[in-house]
C-alpha positions as protocol buffer text, in pm:
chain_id: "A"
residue {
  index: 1
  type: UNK
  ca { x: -7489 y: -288 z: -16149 }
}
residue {
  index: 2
  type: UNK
  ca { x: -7621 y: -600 z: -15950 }
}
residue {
  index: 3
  type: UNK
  ca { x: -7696 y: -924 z: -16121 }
}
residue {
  index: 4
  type: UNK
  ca { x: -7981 y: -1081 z: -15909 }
}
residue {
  index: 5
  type: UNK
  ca { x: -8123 y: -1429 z: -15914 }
}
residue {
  index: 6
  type: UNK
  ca { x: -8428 y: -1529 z: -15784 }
}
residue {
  index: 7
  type: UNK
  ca { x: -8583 y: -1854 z: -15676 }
}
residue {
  index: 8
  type: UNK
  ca { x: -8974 y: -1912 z: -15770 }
}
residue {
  index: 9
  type: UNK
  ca { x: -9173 y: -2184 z: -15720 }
}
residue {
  index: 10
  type: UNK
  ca { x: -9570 y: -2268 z: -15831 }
}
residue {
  index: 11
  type: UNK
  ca { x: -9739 y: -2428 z: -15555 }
}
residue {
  index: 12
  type: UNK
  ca { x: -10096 y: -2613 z: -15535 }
}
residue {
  index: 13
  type: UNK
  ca { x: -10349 y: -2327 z: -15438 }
}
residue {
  index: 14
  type: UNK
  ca { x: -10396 y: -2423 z: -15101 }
}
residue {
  index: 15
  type: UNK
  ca { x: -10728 y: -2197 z: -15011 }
}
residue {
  index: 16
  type: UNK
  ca { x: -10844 y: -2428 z: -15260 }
}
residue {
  index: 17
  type: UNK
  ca { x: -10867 y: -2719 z: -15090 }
}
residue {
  index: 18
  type: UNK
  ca { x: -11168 y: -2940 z: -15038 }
}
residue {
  index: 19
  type: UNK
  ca { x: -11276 y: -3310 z: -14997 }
}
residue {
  index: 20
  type: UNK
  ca { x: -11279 y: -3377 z: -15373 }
}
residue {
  index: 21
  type: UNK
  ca { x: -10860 y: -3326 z: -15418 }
}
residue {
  index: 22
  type: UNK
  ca { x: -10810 y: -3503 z: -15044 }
}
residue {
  index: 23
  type: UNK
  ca { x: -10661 y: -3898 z: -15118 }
}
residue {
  index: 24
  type: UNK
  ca { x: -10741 y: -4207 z: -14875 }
}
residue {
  index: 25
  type: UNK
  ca { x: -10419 y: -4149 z: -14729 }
}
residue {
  index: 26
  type: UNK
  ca { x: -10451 y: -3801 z: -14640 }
}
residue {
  index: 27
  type: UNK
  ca { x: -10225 y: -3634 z: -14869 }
}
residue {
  index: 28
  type: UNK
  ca { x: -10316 y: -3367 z: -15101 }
}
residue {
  index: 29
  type: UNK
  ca { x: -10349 y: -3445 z: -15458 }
}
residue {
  index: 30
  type: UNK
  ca { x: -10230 y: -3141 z: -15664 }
}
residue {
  index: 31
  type: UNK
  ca { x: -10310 y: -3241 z: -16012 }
}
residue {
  index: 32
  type: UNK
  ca { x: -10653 y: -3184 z: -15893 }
}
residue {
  index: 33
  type: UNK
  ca { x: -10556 y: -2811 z: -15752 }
}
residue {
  index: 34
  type: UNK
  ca { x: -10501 y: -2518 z: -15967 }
}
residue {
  index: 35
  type: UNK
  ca { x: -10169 y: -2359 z: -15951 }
}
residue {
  index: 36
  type: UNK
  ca { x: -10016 y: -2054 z: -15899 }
}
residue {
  index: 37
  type: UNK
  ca { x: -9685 y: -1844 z: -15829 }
}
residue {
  index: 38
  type: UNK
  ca { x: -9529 y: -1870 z: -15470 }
}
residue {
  index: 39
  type: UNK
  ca { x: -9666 y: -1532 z: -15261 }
}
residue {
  index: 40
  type: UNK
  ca { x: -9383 y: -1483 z: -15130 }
}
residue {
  index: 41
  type: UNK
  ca { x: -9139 y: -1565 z: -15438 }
}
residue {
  index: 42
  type: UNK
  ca { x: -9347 y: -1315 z: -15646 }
}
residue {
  index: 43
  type: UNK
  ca { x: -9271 y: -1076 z: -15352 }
}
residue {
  index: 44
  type: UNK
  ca { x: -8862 y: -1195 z: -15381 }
}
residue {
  index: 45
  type: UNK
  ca { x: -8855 y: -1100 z: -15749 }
}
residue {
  index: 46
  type: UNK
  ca { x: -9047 y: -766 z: -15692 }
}
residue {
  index: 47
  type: UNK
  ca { x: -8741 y: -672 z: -15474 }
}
residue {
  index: 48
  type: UNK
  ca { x: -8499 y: -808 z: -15707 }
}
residue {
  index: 49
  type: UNK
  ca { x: -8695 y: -572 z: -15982 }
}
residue {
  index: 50
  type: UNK
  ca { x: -8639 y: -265 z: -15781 }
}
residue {
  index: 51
  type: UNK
  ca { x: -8297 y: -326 z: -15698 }
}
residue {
  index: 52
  type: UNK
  ca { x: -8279 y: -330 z: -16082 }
}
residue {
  index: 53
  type: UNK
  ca { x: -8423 y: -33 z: -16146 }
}
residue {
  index: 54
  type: UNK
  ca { x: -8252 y: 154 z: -15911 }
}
residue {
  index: 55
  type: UNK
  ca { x: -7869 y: 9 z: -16007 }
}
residue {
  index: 56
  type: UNK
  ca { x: -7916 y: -163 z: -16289 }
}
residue {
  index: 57
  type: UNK
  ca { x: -7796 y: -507 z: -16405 }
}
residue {
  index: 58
  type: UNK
  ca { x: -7975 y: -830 z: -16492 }
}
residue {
  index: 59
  type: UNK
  ca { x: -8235 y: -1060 z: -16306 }
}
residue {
  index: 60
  type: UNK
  ca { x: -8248 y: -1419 z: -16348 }
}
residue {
  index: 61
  type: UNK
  ca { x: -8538 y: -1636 z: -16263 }
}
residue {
  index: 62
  type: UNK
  ca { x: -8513 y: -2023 z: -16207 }
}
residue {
  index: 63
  type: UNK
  ca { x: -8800 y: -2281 z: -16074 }
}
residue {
  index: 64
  type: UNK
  ca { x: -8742 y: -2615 z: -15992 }
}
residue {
  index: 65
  type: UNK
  ca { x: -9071 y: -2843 z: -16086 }
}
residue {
  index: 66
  type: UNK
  ca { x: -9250 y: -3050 z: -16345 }
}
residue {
  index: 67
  type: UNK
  ca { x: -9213 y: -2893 z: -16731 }
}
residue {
  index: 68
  type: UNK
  ca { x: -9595 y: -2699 z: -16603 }
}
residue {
  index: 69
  type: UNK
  ca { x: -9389 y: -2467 z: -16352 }
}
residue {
  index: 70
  type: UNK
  ca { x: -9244 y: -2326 z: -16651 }
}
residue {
  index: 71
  type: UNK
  ca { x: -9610 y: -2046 z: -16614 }
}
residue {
  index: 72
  type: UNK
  ca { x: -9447 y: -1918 z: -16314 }
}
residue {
  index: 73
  type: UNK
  ca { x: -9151 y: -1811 z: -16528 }
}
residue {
  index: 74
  type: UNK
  ca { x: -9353 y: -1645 z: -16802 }
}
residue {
  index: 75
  type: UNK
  ca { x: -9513 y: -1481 z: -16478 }
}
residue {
  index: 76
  type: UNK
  ca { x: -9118 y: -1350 z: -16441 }
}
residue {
  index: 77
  type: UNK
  ca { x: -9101 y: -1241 z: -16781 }
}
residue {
  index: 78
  type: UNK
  ca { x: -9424 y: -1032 z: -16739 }
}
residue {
  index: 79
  type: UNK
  ca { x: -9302 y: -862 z: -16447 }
}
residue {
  index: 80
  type: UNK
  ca { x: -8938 y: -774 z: -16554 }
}
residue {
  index: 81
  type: UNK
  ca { x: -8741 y: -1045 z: -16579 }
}
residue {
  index: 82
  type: UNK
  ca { x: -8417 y: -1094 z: -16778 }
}
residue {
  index: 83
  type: UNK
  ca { x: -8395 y: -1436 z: -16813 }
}
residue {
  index: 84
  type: UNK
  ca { x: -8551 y: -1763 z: -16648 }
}
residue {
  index: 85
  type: UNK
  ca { x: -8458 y: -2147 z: -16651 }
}
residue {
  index: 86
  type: UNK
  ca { x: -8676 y: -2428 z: -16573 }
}
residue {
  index: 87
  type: UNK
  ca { x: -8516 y: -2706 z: -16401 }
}
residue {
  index: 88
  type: UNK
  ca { x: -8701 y: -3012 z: -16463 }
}
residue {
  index: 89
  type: UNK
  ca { x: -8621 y: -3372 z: -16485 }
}
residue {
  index: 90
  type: UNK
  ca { x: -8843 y: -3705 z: -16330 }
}
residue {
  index: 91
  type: UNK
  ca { x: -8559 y: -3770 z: -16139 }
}
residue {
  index: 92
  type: UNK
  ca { x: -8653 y: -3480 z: -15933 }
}
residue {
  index: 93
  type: UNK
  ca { x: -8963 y: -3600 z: -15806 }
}
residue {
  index: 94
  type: UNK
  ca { x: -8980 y: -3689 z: -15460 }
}
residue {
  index: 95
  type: UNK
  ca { x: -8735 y: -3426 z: -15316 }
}
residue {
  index: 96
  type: UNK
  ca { x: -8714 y: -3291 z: -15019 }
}
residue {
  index: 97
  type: UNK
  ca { x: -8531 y: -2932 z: -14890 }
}
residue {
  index: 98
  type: UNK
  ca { x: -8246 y: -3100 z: -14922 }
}
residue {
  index: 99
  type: UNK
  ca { x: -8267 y: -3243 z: -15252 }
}
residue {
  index: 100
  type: UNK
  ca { x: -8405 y: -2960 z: -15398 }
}
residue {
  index: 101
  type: UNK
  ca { x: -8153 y: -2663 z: -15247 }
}
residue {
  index: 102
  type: UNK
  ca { x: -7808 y: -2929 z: -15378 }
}
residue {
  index: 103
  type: UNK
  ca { x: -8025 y: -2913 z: -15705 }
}
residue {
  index: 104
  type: UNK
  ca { x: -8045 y: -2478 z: -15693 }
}
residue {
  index: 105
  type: UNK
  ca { x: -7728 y: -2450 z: -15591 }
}
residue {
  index: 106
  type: UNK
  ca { x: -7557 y: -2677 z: -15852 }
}
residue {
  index: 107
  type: UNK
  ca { x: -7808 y: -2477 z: -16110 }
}
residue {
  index: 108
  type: UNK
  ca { x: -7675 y: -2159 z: -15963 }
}
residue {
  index: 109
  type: UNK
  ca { x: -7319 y: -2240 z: -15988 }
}
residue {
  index: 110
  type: UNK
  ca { x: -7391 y: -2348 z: -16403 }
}
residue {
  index: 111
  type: UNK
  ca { x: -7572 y: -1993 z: -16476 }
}
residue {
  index: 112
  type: UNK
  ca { x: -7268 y: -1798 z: -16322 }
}
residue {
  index: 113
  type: UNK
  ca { x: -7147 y: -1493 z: -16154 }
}
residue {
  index: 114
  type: UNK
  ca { x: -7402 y: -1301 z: -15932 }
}
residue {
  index: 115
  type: UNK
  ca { x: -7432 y: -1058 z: -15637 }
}
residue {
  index: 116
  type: UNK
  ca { x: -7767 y: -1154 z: -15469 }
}
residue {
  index: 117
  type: UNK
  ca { x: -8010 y: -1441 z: -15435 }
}
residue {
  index: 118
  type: UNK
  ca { x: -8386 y: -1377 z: -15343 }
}
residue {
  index: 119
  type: UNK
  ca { x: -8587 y: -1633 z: -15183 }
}
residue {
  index: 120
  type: UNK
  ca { x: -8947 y: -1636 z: -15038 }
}
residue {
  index: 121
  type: UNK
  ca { x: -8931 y: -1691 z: -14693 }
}
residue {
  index: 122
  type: UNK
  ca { x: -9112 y: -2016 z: -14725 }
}
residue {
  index: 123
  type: UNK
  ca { x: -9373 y: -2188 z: -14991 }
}
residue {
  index: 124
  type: UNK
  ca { x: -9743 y: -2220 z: -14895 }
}
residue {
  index: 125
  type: UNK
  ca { x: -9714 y: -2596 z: -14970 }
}
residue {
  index: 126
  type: UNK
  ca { x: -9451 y: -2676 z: -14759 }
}
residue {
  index: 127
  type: UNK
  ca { x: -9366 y: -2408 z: -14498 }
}
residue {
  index: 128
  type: UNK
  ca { x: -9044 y: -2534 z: -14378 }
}
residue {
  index: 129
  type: UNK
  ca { x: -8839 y: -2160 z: -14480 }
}
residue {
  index: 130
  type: UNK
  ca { x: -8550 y: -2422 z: -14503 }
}
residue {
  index: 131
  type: UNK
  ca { x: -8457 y: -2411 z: -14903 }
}
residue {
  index: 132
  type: UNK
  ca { x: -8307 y: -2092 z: -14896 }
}
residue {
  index: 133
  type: UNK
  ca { x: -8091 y: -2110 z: -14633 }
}
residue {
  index: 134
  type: UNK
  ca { x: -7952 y: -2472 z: -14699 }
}
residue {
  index: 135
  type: UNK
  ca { x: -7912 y: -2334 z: -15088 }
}
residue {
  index: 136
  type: UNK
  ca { x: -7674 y: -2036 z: -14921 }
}
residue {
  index: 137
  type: UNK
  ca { x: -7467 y: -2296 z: -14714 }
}
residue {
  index: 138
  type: UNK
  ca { x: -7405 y: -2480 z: -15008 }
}
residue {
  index: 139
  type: UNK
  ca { x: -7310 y: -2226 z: -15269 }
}
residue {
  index: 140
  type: UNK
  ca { x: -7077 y: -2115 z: -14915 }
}
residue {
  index: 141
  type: UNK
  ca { x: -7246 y: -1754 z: -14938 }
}
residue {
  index: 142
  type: UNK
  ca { x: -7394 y: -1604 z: -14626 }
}
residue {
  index: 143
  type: UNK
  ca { x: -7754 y: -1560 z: -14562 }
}
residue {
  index: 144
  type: UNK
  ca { x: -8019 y: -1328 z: -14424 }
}
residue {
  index: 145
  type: UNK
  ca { x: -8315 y: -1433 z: -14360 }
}
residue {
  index: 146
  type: UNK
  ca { x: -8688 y: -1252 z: -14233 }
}
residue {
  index: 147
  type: UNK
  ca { x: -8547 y: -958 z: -14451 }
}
residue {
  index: 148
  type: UNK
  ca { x: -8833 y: -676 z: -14483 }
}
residue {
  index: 149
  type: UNK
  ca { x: -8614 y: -409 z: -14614 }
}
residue {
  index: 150
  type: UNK
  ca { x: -8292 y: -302 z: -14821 }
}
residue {
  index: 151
  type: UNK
  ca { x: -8139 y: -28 z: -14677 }
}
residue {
  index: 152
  type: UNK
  ca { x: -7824 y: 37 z: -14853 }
}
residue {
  index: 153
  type: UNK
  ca { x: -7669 y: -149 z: -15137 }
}
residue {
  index: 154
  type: UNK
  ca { x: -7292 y: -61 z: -15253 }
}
residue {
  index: 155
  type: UNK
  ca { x: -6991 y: -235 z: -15454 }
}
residue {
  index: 156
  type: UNK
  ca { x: -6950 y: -502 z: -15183 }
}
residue {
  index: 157
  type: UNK
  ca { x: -7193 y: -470 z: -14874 }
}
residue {
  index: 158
  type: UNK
  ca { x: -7575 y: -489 z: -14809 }
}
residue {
  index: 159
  type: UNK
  ca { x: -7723 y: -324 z: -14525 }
}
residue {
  index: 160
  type: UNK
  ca { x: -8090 y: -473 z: -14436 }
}
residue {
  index: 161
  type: UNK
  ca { x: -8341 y: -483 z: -14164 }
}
residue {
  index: 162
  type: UNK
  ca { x: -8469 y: -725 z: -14071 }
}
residue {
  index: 163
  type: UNK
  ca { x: -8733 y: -920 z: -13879 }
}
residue {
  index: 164
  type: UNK
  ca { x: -8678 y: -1046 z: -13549 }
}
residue {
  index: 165
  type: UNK
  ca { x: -8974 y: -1165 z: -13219 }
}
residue {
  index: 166
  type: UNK
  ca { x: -9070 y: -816 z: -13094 }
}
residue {
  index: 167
  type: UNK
  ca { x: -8895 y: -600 z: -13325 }
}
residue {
  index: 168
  type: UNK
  ca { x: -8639 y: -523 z: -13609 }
}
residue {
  index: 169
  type: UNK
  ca { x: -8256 y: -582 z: -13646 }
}
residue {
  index: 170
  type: UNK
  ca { x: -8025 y: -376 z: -13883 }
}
residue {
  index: 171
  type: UNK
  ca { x: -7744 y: -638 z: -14029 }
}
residue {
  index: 172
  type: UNK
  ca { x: -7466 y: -593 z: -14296 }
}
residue {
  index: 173
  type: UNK
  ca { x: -7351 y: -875 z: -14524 }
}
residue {
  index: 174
  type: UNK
  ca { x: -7077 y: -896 z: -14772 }
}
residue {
  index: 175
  type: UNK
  ca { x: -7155 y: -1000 z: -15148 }
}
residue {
  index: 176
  type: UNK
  ca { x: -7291 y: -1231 z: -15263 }
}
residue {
  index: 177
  type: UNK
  ca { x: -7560 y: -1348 z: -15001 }
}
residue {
  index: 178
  type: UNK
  ca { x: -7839 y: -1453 z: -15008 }
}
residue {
  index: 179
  type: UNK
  ca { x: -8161 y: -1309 z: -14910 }
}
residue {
  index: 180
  type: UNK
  ca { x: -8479 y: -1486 z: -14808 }
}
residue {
  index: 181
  type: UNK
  ca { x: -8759 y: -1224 z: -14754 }
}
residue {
  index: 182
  type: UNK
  ca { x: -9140 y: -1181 z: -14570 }
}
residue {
  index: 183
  type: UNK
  ca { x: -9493 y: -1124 z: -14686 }
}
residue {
  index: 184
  type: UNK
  ca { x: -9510 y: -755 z: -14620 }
}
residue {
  index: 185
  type: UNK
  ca { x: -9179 y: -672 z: -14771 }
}
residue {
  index: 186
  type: UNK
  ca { x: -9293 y: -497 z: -15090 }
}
residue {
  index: 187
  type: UNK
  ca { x: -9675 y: -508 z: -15354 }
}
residue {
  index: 188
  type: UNK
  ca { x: -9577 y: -667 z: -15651 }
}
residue {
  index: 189
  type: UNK
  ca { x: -9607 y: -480 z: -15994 }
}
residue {
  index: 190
  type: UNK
  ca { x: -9866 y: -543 z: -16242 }
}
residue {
  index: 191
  type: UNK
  ca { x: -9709 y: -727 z: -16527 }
}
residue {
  index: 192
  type: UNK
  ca { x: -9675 y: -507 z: -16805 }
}
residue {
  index: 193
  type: UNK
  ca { x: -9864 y: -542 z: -17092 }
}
residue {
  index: 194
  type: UNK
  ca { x: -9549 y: -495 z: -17354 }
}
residue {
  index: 195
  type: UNK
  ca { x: -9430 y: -713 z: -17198 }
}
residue {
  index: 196
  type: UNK
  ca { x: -9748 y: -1001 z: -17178 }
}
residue {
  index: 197
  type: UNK
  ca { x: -9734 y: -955 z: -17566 }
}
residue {
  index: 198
  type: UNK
  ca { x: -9324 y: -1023 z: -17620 }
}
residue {
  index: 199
  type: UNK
  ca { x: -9346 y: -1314 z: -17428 }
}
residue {
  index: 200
  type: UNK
  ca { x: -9648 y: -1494 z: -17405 }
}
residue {
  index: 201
  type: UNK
  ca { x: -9509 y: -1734 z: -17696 }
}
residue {
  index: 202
  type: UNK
  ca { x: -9202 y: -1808 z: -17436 }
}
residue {
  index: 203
  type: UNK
  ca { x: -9160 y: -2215 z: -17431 }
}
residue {
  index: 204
  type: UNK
  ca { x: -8929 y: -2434 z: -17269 }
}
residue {
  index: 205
  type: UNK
  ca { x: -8781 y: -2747 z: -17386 }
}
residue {
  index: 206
  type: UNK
  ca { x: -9069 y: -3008 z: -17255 }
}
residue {
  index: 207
  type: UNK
  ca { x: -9314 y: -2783 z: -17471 }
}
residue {
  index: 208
  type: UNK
  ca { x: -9127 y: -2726 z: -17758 }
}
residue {
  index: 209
  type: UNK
  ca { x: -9042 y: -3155 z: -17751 }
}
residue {
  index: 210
  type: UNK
  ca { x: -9436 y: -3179 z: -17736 }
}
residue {
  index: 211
  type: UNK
  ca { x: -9544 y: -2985 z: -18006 }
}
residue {
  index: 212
  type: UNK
  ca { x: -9292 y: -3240 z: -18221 }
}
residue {
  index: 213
  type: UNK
  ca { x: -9468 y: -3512 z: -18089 }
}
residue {
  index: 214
  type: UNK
  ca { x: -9751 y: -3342 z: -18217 }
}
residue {
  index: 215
  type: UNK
  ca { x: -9664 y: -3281 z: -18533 }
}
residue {
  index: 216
  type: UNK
  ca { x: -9395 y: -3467 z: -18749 }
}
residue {
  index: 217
  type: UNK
  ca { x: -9292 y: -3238 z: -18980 }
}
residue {
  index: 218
  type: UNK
  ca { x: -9130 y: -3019 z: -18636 }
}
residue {
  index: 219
  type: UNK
  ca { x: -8757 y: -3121 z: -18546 }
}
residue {
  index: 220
  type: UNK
  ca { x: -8670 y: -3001 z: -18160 }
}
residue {
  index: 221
  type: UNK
  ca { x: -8286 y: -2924 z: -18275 }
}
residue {
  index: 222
  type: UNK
  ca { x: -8495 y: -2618 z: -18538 }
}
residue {
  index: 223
  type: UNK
  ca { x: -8743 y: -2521 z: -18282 }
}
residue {
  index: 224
  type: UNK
  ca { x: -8501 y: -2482 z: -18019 }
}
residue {
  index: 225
  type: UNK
  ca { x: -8261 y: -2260 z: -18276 }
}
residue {
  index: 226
  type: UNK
  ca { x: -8573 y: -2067 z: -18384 }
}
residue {
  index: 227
  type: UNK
  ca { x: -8749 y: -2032 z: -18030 }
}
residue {
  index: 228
  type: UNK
  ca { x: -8373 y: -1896 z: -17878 }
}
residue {
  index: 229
  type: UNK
  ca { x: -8317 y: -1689 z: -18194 }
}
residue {
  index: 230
  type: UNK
  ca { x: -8624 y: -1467 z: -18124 }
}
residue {
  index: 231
  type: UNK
  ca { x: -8580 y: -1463 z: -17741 }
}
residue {
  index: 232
  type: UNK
  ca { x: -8846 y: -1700 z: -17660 }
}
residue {
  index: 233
  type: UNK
  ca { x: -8726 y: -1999 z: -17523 }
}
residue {
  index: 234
  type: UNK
  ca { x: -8706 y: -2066 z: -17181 }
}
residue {
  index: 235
  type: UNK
  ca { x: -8378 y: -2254 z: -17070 }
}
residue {
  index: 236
  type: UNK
  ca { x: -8410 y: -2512 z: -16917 }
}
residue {
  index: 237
  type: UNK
  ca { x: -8177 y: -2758 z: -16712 }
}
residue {
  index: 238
  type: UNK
  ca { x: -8210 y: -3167 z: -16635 }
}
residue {
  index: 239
  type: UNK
  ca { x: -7979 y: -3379 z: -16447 }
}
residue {
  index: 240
  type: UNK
  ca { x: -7740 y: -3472 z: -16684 }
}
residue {
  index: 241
  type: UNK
  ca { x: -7717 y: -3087 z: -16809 }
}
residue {
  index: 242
  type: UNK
  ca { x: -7643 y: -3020 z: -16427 }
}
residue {
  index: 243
  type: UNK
  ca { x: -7423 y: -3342 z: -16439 }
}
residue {
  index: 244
  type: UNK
  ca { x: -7591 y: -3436 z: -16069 }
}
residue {
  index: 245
  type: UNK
  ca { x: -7482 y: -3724 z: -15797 }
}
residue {
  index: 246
  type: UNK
  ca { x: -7787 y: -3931 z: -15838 }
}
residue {
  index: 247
  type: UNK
  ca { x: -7742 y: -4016 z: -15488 }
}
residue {
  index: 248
  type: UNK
  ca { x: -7868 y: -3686 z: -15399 }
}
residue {
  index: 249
  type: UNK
  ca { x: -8125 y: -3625 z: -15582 }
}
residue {
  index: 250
  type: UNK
  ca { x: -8517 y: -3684 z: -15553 }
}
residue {
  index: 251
  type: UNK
  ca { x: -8662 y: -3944 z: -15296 }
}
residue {
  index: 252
  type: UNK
  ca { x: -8271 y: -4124 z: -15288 }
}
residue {
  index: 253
  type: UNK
  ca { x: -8103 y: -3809 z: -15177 }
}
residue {
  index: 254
  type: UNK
  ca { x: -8420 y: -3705 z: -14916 }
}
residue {
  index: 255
  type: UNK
  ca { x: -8348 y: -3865 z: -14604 }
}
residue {
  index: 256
  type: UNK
  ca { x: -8707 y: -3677 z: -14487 }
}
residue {
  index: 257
  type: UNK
  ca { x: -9005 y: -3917 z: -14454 }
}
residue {
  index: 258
  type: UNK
  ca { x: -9340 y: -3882 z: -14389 }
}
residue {
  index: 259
  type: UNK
  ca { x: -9399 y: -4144 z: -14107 }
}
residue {
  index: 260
  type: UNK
  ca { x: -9756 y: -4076 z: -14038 }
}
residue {
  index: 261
  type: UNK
  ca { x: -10053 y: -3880 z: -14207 }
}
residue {
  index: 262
  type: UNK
  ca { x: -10333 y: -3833 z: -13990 }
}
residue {
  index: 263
  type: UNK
  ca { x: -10660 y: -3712 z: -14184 }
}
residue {
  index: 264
  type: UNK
  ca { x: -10820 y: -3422 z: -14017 }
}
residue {
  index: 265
  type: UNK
  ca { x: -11236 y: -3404 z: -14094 }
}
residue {
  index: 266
  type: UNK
  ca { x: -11420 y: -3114 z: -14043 }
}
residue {
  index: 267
  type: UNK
  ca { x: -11771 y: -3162 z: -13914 }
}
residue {
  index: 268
  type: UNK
  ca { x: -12026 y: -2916 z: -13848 }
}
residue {
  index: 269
  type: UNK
  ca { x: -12160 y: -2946 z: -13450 }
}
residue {
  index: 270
  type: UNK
  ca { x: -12498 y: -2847 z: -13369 }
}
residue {
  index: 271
  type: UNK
  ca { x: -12682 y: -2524 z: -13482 }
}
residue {
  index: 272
  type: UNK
  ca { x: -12945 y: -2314 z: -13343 }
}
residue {
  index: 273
  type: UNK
  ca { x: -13163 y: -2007 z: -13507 }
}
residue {
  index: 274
  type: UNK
  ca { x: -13090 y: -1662 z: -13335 }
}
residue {
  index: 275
  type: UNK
  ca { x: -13433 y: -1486 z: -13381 }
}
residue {
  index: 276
  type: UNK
  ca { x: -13365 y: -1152 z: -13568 }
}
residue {
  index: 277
  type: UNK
  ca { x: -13459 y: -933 z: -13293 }
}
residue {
  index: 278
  type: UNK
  ca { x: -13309 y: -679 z: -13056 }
}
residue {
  index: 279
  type: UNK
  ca { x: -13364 y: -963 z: -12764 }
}
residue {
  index: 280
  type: UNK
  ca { x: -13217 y: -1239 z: -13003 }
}
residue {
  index: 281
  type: UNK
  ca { x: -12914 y: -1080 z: -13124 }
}
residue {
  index: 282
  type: UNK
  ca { x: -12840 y: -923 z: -12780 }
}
residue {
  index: 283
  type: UNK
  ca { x: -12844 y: -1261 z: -12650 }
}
residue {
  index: 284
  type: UNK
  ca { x: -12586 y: -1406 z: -12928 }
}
residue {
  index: 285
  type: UNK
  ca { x: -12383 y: -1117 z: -12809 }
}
residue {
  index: 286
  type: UNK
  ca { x: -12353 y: -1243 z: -12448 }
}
residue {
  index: 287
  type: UNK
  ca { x: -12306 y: -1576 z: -12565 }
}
residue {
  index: 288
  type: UNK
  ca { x: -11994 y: -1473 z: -12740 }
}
residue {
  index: 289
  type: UNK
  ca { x: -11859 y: -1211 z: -12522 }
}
residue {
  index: 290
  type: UNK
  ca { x: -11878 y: -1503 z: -12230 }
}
residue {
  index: 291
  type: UNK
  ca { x: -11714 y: -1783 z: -12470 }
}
residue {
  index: 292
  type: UNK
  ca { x: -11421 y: -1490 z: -12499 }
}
residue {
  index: 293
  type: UNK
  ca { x: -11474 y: -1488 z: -12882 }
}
residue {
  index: 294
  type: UNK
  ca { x: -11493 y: -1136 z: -12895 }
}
residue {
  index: 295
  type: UNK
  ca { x: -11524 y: -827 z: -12615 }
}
């Protein structure tokens, strides 16, 4: 049996994006963007899934993000997931990599024993592939990264290929590492209707402490017993849970900053009518096939 962790994240939908969510500055305001679960996360937990199914043992989902992220974890429940924590607090805002893989790891090291981490590669709103790797080196577990396969899987040692410029390589790691892994590495399964019905009532704390602010006959210490008692509540993790340096969390611990933001406009040029004929469209043809679009 392998006990599995997995590292999601909901990012801005970034196919989404037009002039209306786009700020003076350049930068991308998400509140105005829907959201949705990390490609390549979901593809992480698919793998952690089958490893489940073919040795057993649990899988454990955790996000980092404001108390909406916790859909992406409900996402996790859908799809097979044992358990999930939210780690939330405003503290968090502003981090960078680094920030945010000192706050996994610590988060990591509170849930317990395991034998493998999956990562995406990289998130769409970001693409820097560096969280999972600087979560590895500081939970002092090795890494493998680019991983499209799992070969072998015993008591102690992972075989895996993967992904290198121009080909393939076939590593072994001890246990625990962690893996970070690419688009193509597996479909993700349909989330299972059982399972949409047991937990689409799943809450964390931020929406269990809203619904007493809604309504003041509610106590959170009740809800929280009640919500945990029927295997609904999501658990969730802020600073002082985690007991975190301050220091190194959100914008004080991210030494990254944006220095310039350059708006990029897209303009339409010029445009011309192609007469729907054999003549017309054989001429569009030799346009392109000289401007080396295509041919």
């Amino acid at each position: 049996m392998f006990n599995s962790i997995v590292l999601v994240k909901q990012v801005p939908d970034t196919a989404n994006i037009h002039g209306k969510v786009m700020r003076d500055d350049g930068t991308v305001n998400r509140a105005k963007l829907p959201a949705i679960f990390n490609h390549e996360d979901k593809l992480a937990l698919e793998l952690a899934l089958t490893v489940k199914d073919n040795f057993g043992g649990r899988v454990t989902a955790i996000t980092m993000g404001p108390p909406r992220a916790s859909d992406v974890l409900r996402e996790c429940l859908y799809m097979g997931a044992d358990e999930t924590y939210l780690i939330s607090d405003r503290k968090f805002a502003g981090a960078d990599t680094l920030a945010t893989s000192y706050v996994l790891s610590e988060a990591i090291k509170k849930i317990g024993s395991f034998h493998l981490i999956f990562a995406g590669r990289q998130a769409i709103d970001g693409d820097t592939a560096q969280v999972g790797p600087q979560t590895a080196e500081k939970l002092n577990v090795p890494q493998v990264t680019y991983v499209e396969e799992i070969l072998d899987l015993n008591s102690d040692r992972i075989k895996i290929k993967k992904k290198i410029d121009g080909g393939y390589e076939i590593v072994e790691s001890s246990m625990p590492v962690l893996l970070t892994v690419m688009k193509d590495v597996a479909i993700p399964r349909p989330y299972s209707a059982k399972r949409v019905m047991a937990y689409k009532n799943v809450r964390s704390l931020m929406d269990l402490e809203k619904l007493t602010e809604e309504n003041s006959l509610l106590y959170i210490d009740k809800l929280v017993h009640e919500y945990k008692e029927r295997g609904l509540f999501i658990n969730t993790l802020t600073m002082d849970d985690l007991q975190l340096d301050a220091e190194r969390c959100g914008l004080k611990g991210s030494p990254t900053k944006v220095f310039k933001v350059d708006s990029v406009v897209l303009a339409g040029g010029g445009h011309r009518i192609i007469e729907s004929s054999k003549a017309g469209i054989g001429q569009l043809i030799d346009e392109l096939m000289t401007d080396h679009i295509f041919g």
